[in-house]
Amino acid sequence: FVKKNIPCLGIEPTDSTADKAQKIGVPVLRKFFGKKLAQMLSKKKKKADLIIGNNVFAHVPDINDFTKGLKLLLKPKGVITLEFPHLMQLIKHKQFDTIYHEHFSYLSLFTVKKIFERVGLKIFNVEEIDTHGGSLRIYGCHKNNKRKITSKVNLLLKKEKINGLQKIQTYKNFQIKADKIKNDLLNFLIIQKNKGKKVAAYGAAAKGNTLLNYAGIKKDLISFVCDGAIAKQGQFMPGSHIPIVQPNFLKKNKIDYLLILPWNISNEIKEQNSKLKKYGVRFLVAVPNLKIL
């Protein structure tokens, strides 16, 4: 938008992120978004033709207030696009490790449709995308907008119903699946320890912390975690206290298995560390099932 001279505004309460955006020329308002901020911007005639929110809708404490803000800030013919992890994929692929503190909501199209309709918005299109193990990109507008609702919306709503998203038993069964993942991983690590094998992990991601802490895994079962982010190196995984080291550590310390914690980018991590295969290192993931790659 900046390169094409299209007027834009970033709304970002985090200073570090706002700083980076401003360095590349994006004007930023350092505030949390909601109804109050939308009213202020609307009074200043700063309504938008397009509102984009990628991986923010599931993070807001008051999702209804946030959606009221979207309604207030959108021009009569404007469009809203939001991306968020899809609850159907989370349940289908047993992604319990993506449930952690910064996510306030786990969203289905059925629920977001209801939230939108309450404030006078409608969803006219939806796309299923691969991000974060399976996400939705929804397209919204004002309820009275003449845009036709595509067949994709109704098809996905039916798909969610078939997958049991509106049945309480679906969520009760999810606990059993999470426990199996935990038990399978623990059993594997204990067997390898008894055999004298060494296991390390890759990716100090939030989902990895959920998995390790839920399973009660400490550094006696996983020696260290590698991560390319300099800010994380020399620190420890919260709760488990497993040390975080730089990826080069793998070349100097012989291991037998490398557990990839951010399973959504397992192919990328496996490719980056393909040289380890020469030394007999085997890669594995724990979610959705324990699997040697």
Short mmCIF file of C-alpha atoms in Angstrom, two decimals:
data_model
loop_
_atom_site.label_atom_id
_atom_site.label_comp_id
_atom_site.label_asym_id
_atom_site.label_seq_id
_atom_site.Cartn_x
_atom_site.Cartn_y
_atom_site.Cartn_z
CA PHE A 1 0.00 0.00 0.00
CA VAL A 2 2.82 2.40 0.88
CA LYS A 3 4.70 1.72 -2.38
CA LYS A 4 1.54 2.30 -4.42
CA ASN A 5 0.68 5.49 -2.48
CA ILE A 6 -2.59 4.04 -1.19
CA PRO A 7 -3.52 5.78 2.10
CA CYS A 8 -3.26 3.24 4.91
CA LEU A 9 -3.07 3.02 8.68
CA GLY A 10 -1.69 0.27 10.87
CA ILE A 11 -3.24 -0.22 14.31
CA GLU A 12 -0.72 -1.97 16.55
CA PRO A 13 -0.38 -1.72 20.35
CA THR A 14 2.99 -3.55 20.49
CA ASP A 15 5.91 -1.10 20.35
CA SER A 16 8.43 -3.51 18.79
CA THR A 17 6.06 -4.39 15.92
CA ALA A 18 4.97 -0.76 15.47
CA ASP A 19 8.63 0.33 15.29
CA LYS A 20 9.37 -2.13 12.47
CA ALA A 21 6.27 -1.06 10.54
CA GLN A 22 7.15 2.62 10.84
CA LYS A 23 10.71 1.97 9.64
CA ILE A 24 9.32 0.79 6.29
CA GLY A 25 7.01 3.77 6.01
CA VAL A 26 3.73 2.44 7.42
CA PRO A 27 1.88 5.00 9.57
CA VAL A 28 0.94 3.34 12.86
CA LEU A 29 -1.52 4.15 15.63
CA ARG A 30 -0.25 2.50 18.83
CA LYS A 31 -3.55 1.50 20.39
CA PHE A 32 -5.76 -1.55 20.90
CA PHE A 33 -8.60 -1.74 18.39
CA GLY A 34 -12.25 -1.76 19.44
CA LYS A 35 -15.49 0.20 19.33
CA LYS A 36 -14.06 3.25 21.14
CA LEU A 37 -11.10 3.65 18.78
CA ALA A 38 -13.32 3.07 15.74
CA GLN A 39 -15.66 5.87 16.90
CA MET A 40 -12.69 8.24 17.25
CA LEU A 41 -11.34 7.41 13.77
CA SER A 42 -14.81 7.62 12.25
CA LYS A 43 -15.31 11.13 13.64
CA LYS A 44 -12.01 12.10 12.01
CA LYS A 45 -13.37 10.78 8.69
CA LYS A 46 -10.88 7.92 8.58
CA LYS A 47 -13.29 5.18 7.55
CA ALA A 48 -11.80 2.37 5.48
CA ASP A 49 -12.51 0.78 2.09
CA LEU A 50 -10.59 -2.28 3.24
CA ILE A 51 -9.91 -3.56 6.78
CA ILE A 52 -7.39 -6.40 7.06
CA GLY A 53 -6.88 -8.42 10.24
CA ASN A 54 -4.58 -11.42 9.88
CA ASN A 55 -4.25 -13.56 13.01
CA VAL A 56 -5.73 -10.95 15.32
CA PHE A 57 -9.44 -11.87 15.59
CA ALA A 58 -8.71 -14.93 17.78
CA HIS A 59 -6.40 -12.88 20.00
CA VAL A 60 -8.76 -10.13 21.20
CA PRO A 61 -10.22 -10.34 24.75
CA ASP A 62 -13.60 -8.86 23.73
CA ILE A 63 -14.40 -10.18 20.27
CA ASN A 64 -17.86 -8.55 20.18
CA ASP A 65 -16.48 -5.07 20.95
CA PHE A 66 -13.77 -5.61 18.30
CA THR A 67 -16.41 -6.56 15.71
CA LYS A 68 -18.51 -3.49 16.57
CA GLY A 69 -15.38 -1.47 15.82
CA LEU A 70 -15.05 -3.14 12.41
CA LYS A 71 -18.67 -2.21 11.60
CA LEU A 72 -18.19 1.43 12.64
CA LEU A 73 -14.94 1.91 10.71
CA LEU A 74 -16.03 0.29 7.43
CA LYS A 75 -17.27 2.45 4.55
CA PRO A 76 -20.73 1.55 3.09
CA LYS A 77 -19.18 -0.42 0.19
CA GLY A 78 -16.10 -1.51 2.12
CA VAL A 79 -14.71 -5.01 2.69
CA ILE A 80 -13.26 -6.72 5.76
CA THR A 81 -10.84 -9.66 5.47
CA LEU A 82 -9.87 -11.63 8.55
CA GLU A 83 -7.67 -14.69 8.93
CA PHE A 84 -7.73 -17.02 11.94
CA PRO A 85 -6.98 -20.69 12.71
CA HIS A 86 -9.99 -22.88 11.88
CA LEU A 87 -11.50 -24.78 14.82
CA MET A 88 -12.49 -27.62 12.50
CA GLN A 89 -8.86 -28.25 11.55
CA LEU A 90 -7.73 -27.89 15.17
CA ILE A 91 -10.10 -30.68 16.22
CA LYS A 92 -9.66 -32.84 13.11
CA HIS A 93 -5.85 -32.82 13.36
CA LYS A 94 -5.73 -32.91 17.20
CA GLN A 95 -3.88 -29.57 17.40
CA PHE A 96 -4.36 -29.11 21.16
CA ASP A 97 -0.89 -27.57 21.40
CA THR A 98 -2.16 -24.42 19.64
CA ILE A 99 -4.35 -23.71 22.68
CA TYR A 100 -2.37 -21.19 24.71
CA HIS A 101 -2.55 -17.85 26.50
CA GLU A 102 -2.58 -15.40 23.59
CA HIS A 103 -5.57 -17.08 21.92
CA PHE A 104 -8.85 -15.97 23.47
CA SER A 105 -11.06 -17.68 20.87
CA TYR A 106 -11.02 -20.83 18.73
CA LEU A 107 -13.26 -20.00 15.83
CA SER A 108 -15.52 -21.75 13.38
CA LEU A 109 -17.23 -20.11 10.40
CA PHE A 110 -20.57 -20.84 12.11
CA THR A 111 -19.59 -18.78 15.18
CA VAL A 112 -17.97 -15.88 13.29
CA LYS A 113 -21.06 -15.65 11.08
CA LYS A 114 -23.17 -15.20 14.24
CA ILE A 115 -20.80 -12.59 15.69
CA PHE A 116 -20.88 -10.63 12.42
CA GLU A 117 -24.67 -10.79 12.09
CA ARG A 118 -25.17 -9.43 15.62
CA VAL A 119 -23.55 -6.11 14.65
CA GLY A 120 -25.01 -5.83 11.13
CA LEU A 121 -22.22 -7.41 9.08
CA LYS A 122 -22.32 -10.44 6.78
CA ILE A 123 -19.75 -12.92 5.48
CA PHE A 124 -19.98 -13.12 1.69
CA ASN A 125 -16.98 -15.35 0.96
CA VAL A 126 -14.52 -17.68 2.67
CA GLU A 127 -11.28 -19.44 1.76
CA GLU A 128 -9.57 -22.38 3.46
CA ILE A 129 -5.81 -21.75 3.69
CA ASP A 130 -2.85 -23.75 5.02
CA THR A 131 -1.52 -21.19 7.53
CA HIS A 132 -1.08 -22.45 11.12
CA GLY A 133 -2.18 -25.97 10.31
CA GLY A 134 -5.40 -24.83 8.61
CA SER A 135 -6.98 -21.38 8.75
CA LEU A 136 -9.91 -19.46 7.29
CA ARG A 137 -9.81 -16.20 5.40
CA ILE A 138 -13.25 -14.62 5.55
CA TYR A 139 -14.58 -11.70 3.53
CA GLY A 140 -17.17 -9.48 5.21
CA CYS A 141 -19.22 -6.38 4.43
CA HIS A 142 -22.25 -4.47 5.73
CA LYS A 143 -25.44 -6.53 5.91
CA ASN A 144 -27.22 -4.26 3.41
CA ASN A 145 -24.35 -4.47 0.89
CA LYS A 146 -25.55 -5.96 -2.41
CA ARG A 147 -22.63 -8.42 -2.62
CA LYS A 148 -23.92 -11.96 -3.12
CA ILE A 149 -22.92 -14.68 -0.66
CA THR A 150 -20.83 -17.27 -2.52
CA SER A 151 -21.62 -21.00 -2.42
CA LYS A 152 -18.34 -21.52 -0.51
CA VAL A 153 -19.91 -20.09 2.66
CA ASN A 154 -22.83 -22.54 2.81
CA LEU A 155 -20.66 -25.47 1.73
CA LEU A 156 -18.21 -24.85 4.59
CA LEU A 157 -21.02 -24.40 7.11
CA LYS A 158 -22.34 -27.82 6.07
CA LYS A 159 -18.84 -29.29 6.30
CA GLU A 160 -18.46 -27.96 9.86
CA LYS A 161 -21.79 -29.52 10.84
CA ILE A 162 -20.81 -32.90 9.34
CA ASN A 163 -17.56 -32.73 11.34
CA GLY A 164 -19.58 -32.32 14.56
CA LEU A 165 -18.60 -28.76 15.45
CA GLN A 166 -22.06 -28.08 16.88
CA LYS A 167 -22.09 -31.20 19.10
CA ILE A 168 -20.70 -31.13 22.65
CA GLN A 169 -19.46 -34.74 22.34
CA THR A 170 -16.94 -33.64 19.68
CA TYR A 171 -15.21 -31.48 22.27
CA LYS A 172 -15.38 -34.13 25.00
CA ASN A 173 -13.68 -36.64 22.67
CA PHE A 174 -10.91 -34.10 22.00
CA GLN A 175 -9.53 -34.62 25.52
CA ILE A 176 -9.01 -38.34 24.84
CA LYS A 177 -7.08 -37.53 21.65
CA ALA A 178 -4.85 -35.01 23.46
CA ASP A 179 -4.04 -37.58 26.16
CA LYS A 180 -3.05 -40.17 23.55
CA ILE A 181 -0.60 -37.72 21.93
CA LYS A 182 0.90 -36.97 25.34
CA ASN A 183 1.19 -40.63 26.34
CA ASP A 184 2.64 -41.75 22.99
CA LEU A 185 5.33 -39.06 23.13
CA LEU A 186 6.23 -39.80 26.76
CA ASN A 187 6.45 -43.54 26.09
CA PHE A 188 8.71 -42.92 23.08
CA LEU A 189 11.05 -40.61 25.03
CA ILE A 190 11.31 -43.00 28.00
CA ILE A 191 12.07 -45.96 25.69
CA GLN A 192 14.81 -43.96 23.93
CA LYS A 193 16.31 -42.88 27.26
CA ASN A 194 16.42 -46.49 28.46
CA LYS A 195 18.19 -47.42 25.21
CA GLY A 196 20.81 -44.71 25.83
CA LYS A 197 19.61 -42.61 22.90
CA LYS A 198 19.65 -38.80 22.92
CA VAL A 199 16.65 -36.69 21.86
CA ALA A 200 16.66 -32.93 21.17
CA ALA A 201 13.91 -30.64 19.87
CA TYR A 202 13.72 -27.90 17.27
CA GLY A 203 11.65 -24.71 17.48
CA ALA A 204 11.01 -22.88 20.77
CA ALA A 205 7.47 -22.09 19.64
CA ALA A 206 4.43 -21.43 21.84
CA LYS A 207 2.79 -24.66 20.63
CA GLY A 208 5.94 -26.54 21.68
CA ASN A 209 5.67 -25.15 25.21
CA THR A 210 2.06 -26.29 25.45
CA LEU A 211 3.01 -29.81 24.40
CA LEU A 212 6.07 -30.09 26.68
CA ASN A 213 4.32 -28.73 29.75
CA TYR A 214 1.15 -30.76 29.24
CA ALA A 215 3.26 -33.90 28.95
CA GLY A 216 5.48 -32.89 31.90
CA ILE A 217 8.64 -33.27 29.81
CA LYS A 218 11.89 -31.92 31.29
CA LYS A 219 15.53 -31.82 30.17
CA ASP A 220 16.11 -35.40 31.34
CA LEU A 221 14.09 -36.57 28.32
CA ILE A 222 14.87 -33.74 25.86
CA SER A 223 18.40 -32.38 26.19
CA PHE A 224 17.96 -29.02 24.45
CA VAL A 225 15.81 -27.07 21.99
CA CYS A 226 17.31 -25.35 18.94
CA ASP A 227 15.87 -22.12 17.60
CA GLY A 228 17.08 -19.64 14.97
CA ALA A 229 15.70 -16.60 16.84
CA ILE A 230 18.64 -14.86 18.55
CA ALA A 231 16.32 -13.42 21.24
CA LYS A 232 15.45 -16.96 22.41
CA GLN A 233 18.97 -18.40 22.39
CA GLY A 234 20.57 -18.69 25.84
CA GLN A 235 17.13 -18.71 27.46
CA PHE A 236 15.01 -21.62 28.73
CA MET A 237 11.68 -23.10 27.69
CA PRO A 238 9.08 -21.82 30.19
CA GLY A 239 8.00 -24.46 32.68
CA SER A 240 10.17 -27.30 31.40
CA HIS A 241 13.41 -25.26 31.76
CA ILE A 242 14.95 -27.01 28.76
CA PRO A 243 17.83 -24.83 27.47
CA ILE A 244 17.37 -23.06 24.12
CA VAL A 245 20.46 -23.06 21.88
CA GLN A 246 21.37 -21.96 18.36
CA PRO A 247 20.92 -24.46 15.48
CA ASN A 248 24.72 -24.86 15.07
CA PHE A 249 24.66 -26.69 18.40
CA LEU A 250 23.38 -29.73 16.48
CA LYS A 251 26.66 -30.07 14.60
CA LYS A 252 28.70 -30.24 17.79
CA ASN A 253 26.41 -32.45 19.88
CA LYS A 254 25.49 -35.91 18.66
CA ILE A 255 21.79 -36.75 18.90
CA ASP A 256 19.71 -39.67 17.67
CA TYR A 257 16.32 -37.97 17.27
CA LEU A 258 15.16 -34.43 16.58
CA LEU A 259 11.59 -33.66 17.67
CA ILE A 260 10.11 -30.85 15.55
CA LEU A 261 7.81 -28.84 17.84
CA PRO A 262 6.33 -26.41 15.24
CA TRP A 263 4.86 -29.27 13.16
CA ASN A 264 3.24 -26.79 10.75
CA ILE A 265 6.70 -26.04 9.27
CA SER A 266 8.19 -29.52 9.72
CA ASN A 267 9.11 -29.89 6.04
CA GLU A 268 11.01 -26.61 6.12
CA ILE A 269 12.91 -27.54 9.31
CA LYS A 270 13.69 -31.01 7.98
CA GLU A 271 15.07 -29.49 4.76
CA GLN A 272 17.18 -26.93 6.64
CA ASN A 273 18.75 -29.70 8.73
CA SER A 274 18.94 -32.40 6.04
CA LYS A 275 22.71 -32.82 6.61
CA LEU A 276 21.94 -34.42 9.98
CA LYS A 277 20.70 -37.51 8.15
CA LYS A 278 24.34 -38.36 7.34
CA TYR A 279 24.92 -38.85 11.06
CA GLY A 280 21.87 -41.09 11.47
CA VAL A 281 19.63 -38.43 13.04
CA ARG A 282 15.93 -39.15 12.60
CA PHE A 283 13.22 -36.45 12.57
CA LEU A 284 9.84 -36.82 14.26
CA VAL A 285 6.66 -34.93 15.14
CA ALA A 286 4.17 -35.64 17.94
CA VAL A 287 1.06 -33.93 16.50
CA PRO A 288 -1.38 -35.10 15.15
CA ASN A 289 0.27 -38.49 15.74
CA LEU A 290 3.74 -39.59 16.75
CA LYS A 291 5.50 -40.04 13.43
CA ILE A 292 9.09 -40.55 12.22
CA LEU A 293 9.47 -38.36 9.14
#
